[in-house]
Amino acid sequence: MGDKLVRFSITIPKELLEYIDKNLINKGYSSRSEFIRDLVRETIVNDRWSEGKDEVVGVLTVIYDHHKRELTQKMIDLQHSKYINIICTTHVHLDHHNCLETIIISGKPSEIESISVKISGLKGVKFAKLTKTSKLEI
Ligand code: NI
């Protein structure tokens, strides 16, 4: 966390400010400043993913068919790839047919995207979404 806060003023159209106040402050943001800080942090995360140099973290959420027995083994085999680090996985049996799994992966963006596409493309995977994030020092 940055230890020094600075104050500055910005100029934006009145309607944008009204939008911020109406749609974000009312939804739980404690202040306009907190909203702007989070917007900038989101940009930092996006930049890290697009630049591709730094290690980042991805959370892959997958819904798959519980009855596709070989699928579980294929997913595990992919996770044992030497290029990536699986931090943890959580498996939830949603119902008789559906399994939900979250796989938290660290590594280079291209490596995380690559394994995510491979897992998403396995037969029996019905839904997959990669959430991109990273460490934030500020
Ligand atoms: Ni299950």
Tab-separated table of C-alpha atoms and ligand atoms in Angstrom:
chain	number	residue	atom	x	y	z
A	1	MET	CA	0.000	0.000	0.000
A	2	GLY	CA	1.312	3.441	-0.884
A	3	ASP	CA	2.177	5.207	2.341
A	4	LYS	CA	1.602	8.689	1.036
A	5	LEU	CA	-1.702	10.004	-0.224
A	6	VAL	CA	-1.888	12.970	-2.559
A	7	ARG	CA	-4.901	15.080	-3.330
A	8	PHE	CA	-5.617	16.311	-6.848
A	9	SER	CA	-8.617	17.531	-8.726
A	10	ILE	CA	-9.935	16.129	-11.975
A	11	THR	CA	-12.313	17.536	-14.550
A	12	ILE	CA	-14.973	15.266	-16.004
A	13	PRO	CA	-18.399	15.829	-17.578
A	14	LYS	CA	-21.155	16.394	-15.030
A	15	GLU	CA	-23.025	13.333	-16.304
A	16	LEU	CA	-20.030	11.076	-15.633
A	17	LEU	CA	-19.823	12.292	-12.070
A	18	GLU	CA	-23.559	11.753	-11.667
A	19	TYR	CA	-23.109	8.248	-13.028
A	20	ILE	CA	-20.363	7.511	-10.521
A	21	ASP	CA	-22.419	8.812	-7.639
A	22	LYS	CA	-25.632	7.096	-8.697
A	23	ASN	CA	-24.307	3.722	-9.835
A	24	LEU	CA	-21.196	3.128	-7.774
A	25	ILE	CA	-21.360	5.039	-4.566
A	26	ASN	CA	-24.875	3.723	-3.949
A	27	LYS	CA	-23.733	0.179	-4.651
A	28	GLY	CA	-21.238	0.196	-1.843
A	29	TYR	CA	-18.164	2.228	-2.753
A	30	SER	CA	-17.224	4.238	0.265
A	31	SER	CA	-16.036	7.219	-1.746
A	32	ARG	CA	-15.241	8.522	-5.213
A	33	SER	CA	-11.554	8.243	-4.300
A	34	GLU	CA	-11.870	4.549	-3.505
A	35	PHE	CA	-13.610	3.998	-6.823
A	36	ILE	CA	-10.871	5.815	-8.769
A	37	ARG	CA	-8.154	3.911	-6.870
A	38	ASP	CA	-9.754	0.582	-7.796
A	39	LEU	CA	-10.155	1.647	-11.431
A	40	VAL	CA	-6.436	2.404	-11.636
A	41	ARG	CA	-5.574	-0.903	-9.943
A	42	GLU	CA	-7.742	-2.738	-12.455
A	43	THR	CA	-5.790	-1.028	-15.231
A	44	ILE	CA	-2.514	-2.147	-13.604
A	45	VAL	CA	-3.740	-5.761	-13.540
A	46	ASN	CA	-4.878	-5.551	-17.178
A	47	ASP	CA	-1.521	-4.057	-18.195
A	48	ARG	CA	0.386	-6.851	-16.458
A	49	TRP	CA	-1.671	-9.431	-18.318
A	50	SER	CA	-1.236	-7.735	-21.694
A	51	GLU	CA	2.471	-6.990	-21.233
A	52	GLY	CA	3.071	-10.624	-20.324
A	53	LYS	CA	6.376	-10.164	-18.459
A	54	ASP	CA	5.372	-10.455	-14.816
A	55	GLU	CA	3.916	-13.395	-12.965
A	56	VAL	CA	0.169	-13.011	-12.567
A	57	VAL	CA	-2.658	-15.023	-11.049
A	58	GLY	CA	-5.697	-16.493	-12.753
A	59	VAL	CA	-8.787	-18.078	-11.270
A	60	LEU	CA	-10.361	-20.553	-13.646
A	61	THR	CA	-13.948	-21.459	-12.824
A	62	VAL	CA	-15.202	-24.599	-14.517
A	63	ILE	CA	-18.537	-26.413	-14.563
A	64	TYR	CA	-18.291	-29.928	-15.903
A	65	ASP	CA	-20.189	-33.139	-16.239
A	66	HIS	CA	-19.578	-35.358	-13.240
A	67	HIS	CA	-20.320	-38.471	-15.310
A	68	LYS	CA	-17.444	-37.891	-17.723
A	69	ARG	CA	-15.061	-39.952	-15.616
A	70	GLU	CA	-11.986	-39.529	-17.786
A	71	LEU	CA	-12.413	-35.762	-17.736
A	72	THR	CA	-11.252	-35.432	-14.133
A	73	GLN	CA	-8.023	-37.268	-14.934
A	74	LYS	CA	-7.413	-35.136	-18.035
A	75	MET	CA	-7.895	-31.971	-15.978
A	76	ILE	CA	-5.471	-33.231	-13.356
A	77	ASP	CA	-2.909	-34.183	-16.019
A	78	LEU	CA	-3.082	-30.680	-17.482
A	79	GLN	CA	-2.617	-29.170	-14.038
A	80	HIS	CA	0.625	-31.103	-13.638
A	81	SER	CA	2.158	-29.115	-16.507
A	82	LYS	CA	5.690	-28.070	-15.577
A	83	TYR	CA	5.203	-24.500	-16.754
A	84	ILE	CA	2.573	-23.400	-14.311
A	85	ASN	CA	1.921	-23.405	-10.614
A	86	ILE	CA	-1.484	-24.531	-9.403
A	87	ILE	CA	-1.892	-22.768	-6.077
A	88	CYS	CA	-5.051	-24.635	-5.139
A	89	THR	CA	-8.230	-26.171	-6.474
A	90	THR	CA	-11.653	-26.358	-4.907
A	91	HIS	CA	-14.175	-28.922	-6.015
A	92	VAL	CA	-17.875	-28.656	-5.239
A	93	HIS	CA	-20.470	-31.269	-6.217
A	94	LEU	CA	-23.271	-28.961	-7.314
A	95	ASP	CA	-25.771	-31.723	-7.995
A	96	HIS	CA	-25.975	-35.226	-9.445
A	97	HIS	CA	-24.636	-34.072	-12.827
A	98	ASN	CA	-22.622	-30.918	-12.264
A	99	CYS	CA	-19.228	-30.373	-10.675
A	100	LEU	CA	-17.865	-26.904	-10.065
A	101	GLU	CA	-14.134	-26.436	-9.782
A	102	THR	CA	-12.057	-23.345	-9.210
A	103	ILE	CA	-8.396	-23.607	-10.115
A	104	ILE	CA	-6.067	-20.859	-8.924
A	105	ILE	CA	-3.023	-20.628	-11.159
A	106	SER	CA	0.082	-18.449	-11.021
A	107	GLY	CA	2.563	-17.964	-13.833
A	108	LYS	CA	3.123	-15.982	-17.005
A	109	PRO	CA	-0.116	-14.744	-18.612
A	110	SER	CA	0.381	-16.772	-21.790
A	111	GLU	CA	0.914	-19.969	-19.780
A	112	ILE	CA	-2.186	-19.424	-17.671
A	113	GLU	CA	-4.251	-18.619	-20.767
A	114	SER	CA	-2.906	-21.675	-22.525
A	115	ILE	CA	-3.863	-24.144	-19.796
A	116	SER	CA	-7.226	-22.404	-19.350
A	117	VAL	CA	-8.058	-22.857	-23.018
A	118	LYS	CA	-6.984	-26.508	-22.865
A	119	ILE	CA	-9.173	-27.224	-19.823
A	120	SER	CA	-12.094	-25.225	-21.287
A	121	GLY	CA	-11.887	-27.221	-24.502
A	122	LEU	CA	-12.081	-30.643	-22.863
A	123	LYS	CA	-15.173	-32.642	-23.766
A	124	GLY	CA	-17.627	-32.494	-20.888
A	125	VAL	CA	-16.636	-29.007	-19.722
A	126	LYS	CA	-19.860	-27.014	-19.970
A	127	PHE	CA	-18.674	-23.631	-18.740
A	128	ALA	CA	-15.285	-22.086	-18.114
A	129	LYS	CA	-14.288	-18.565	-17.230
A	130	LEU	CA	-10.858	-17.191	-16.435
A	131	THR	CA	-10.697	-14.305	-13.993
A	132	LYS	CA	-7.455	-12.368	-14.397
A	133	THR	CA	-5.812	-10.842	-11.381
A	134	SER	CA	-2.373	-10.205	-9.901
A	135	LYS	CA	-0.554	-9.101	-6.810
A	136	LEU	CA	-0.908	-5.385	-6.191
A	137	GLU	CA	1.766	-3.488	-4.321
A	138	ILE	CA	-0.074	-0.172	-4.452
B	1	NI	NI	-18.143	-33.364	-8.190
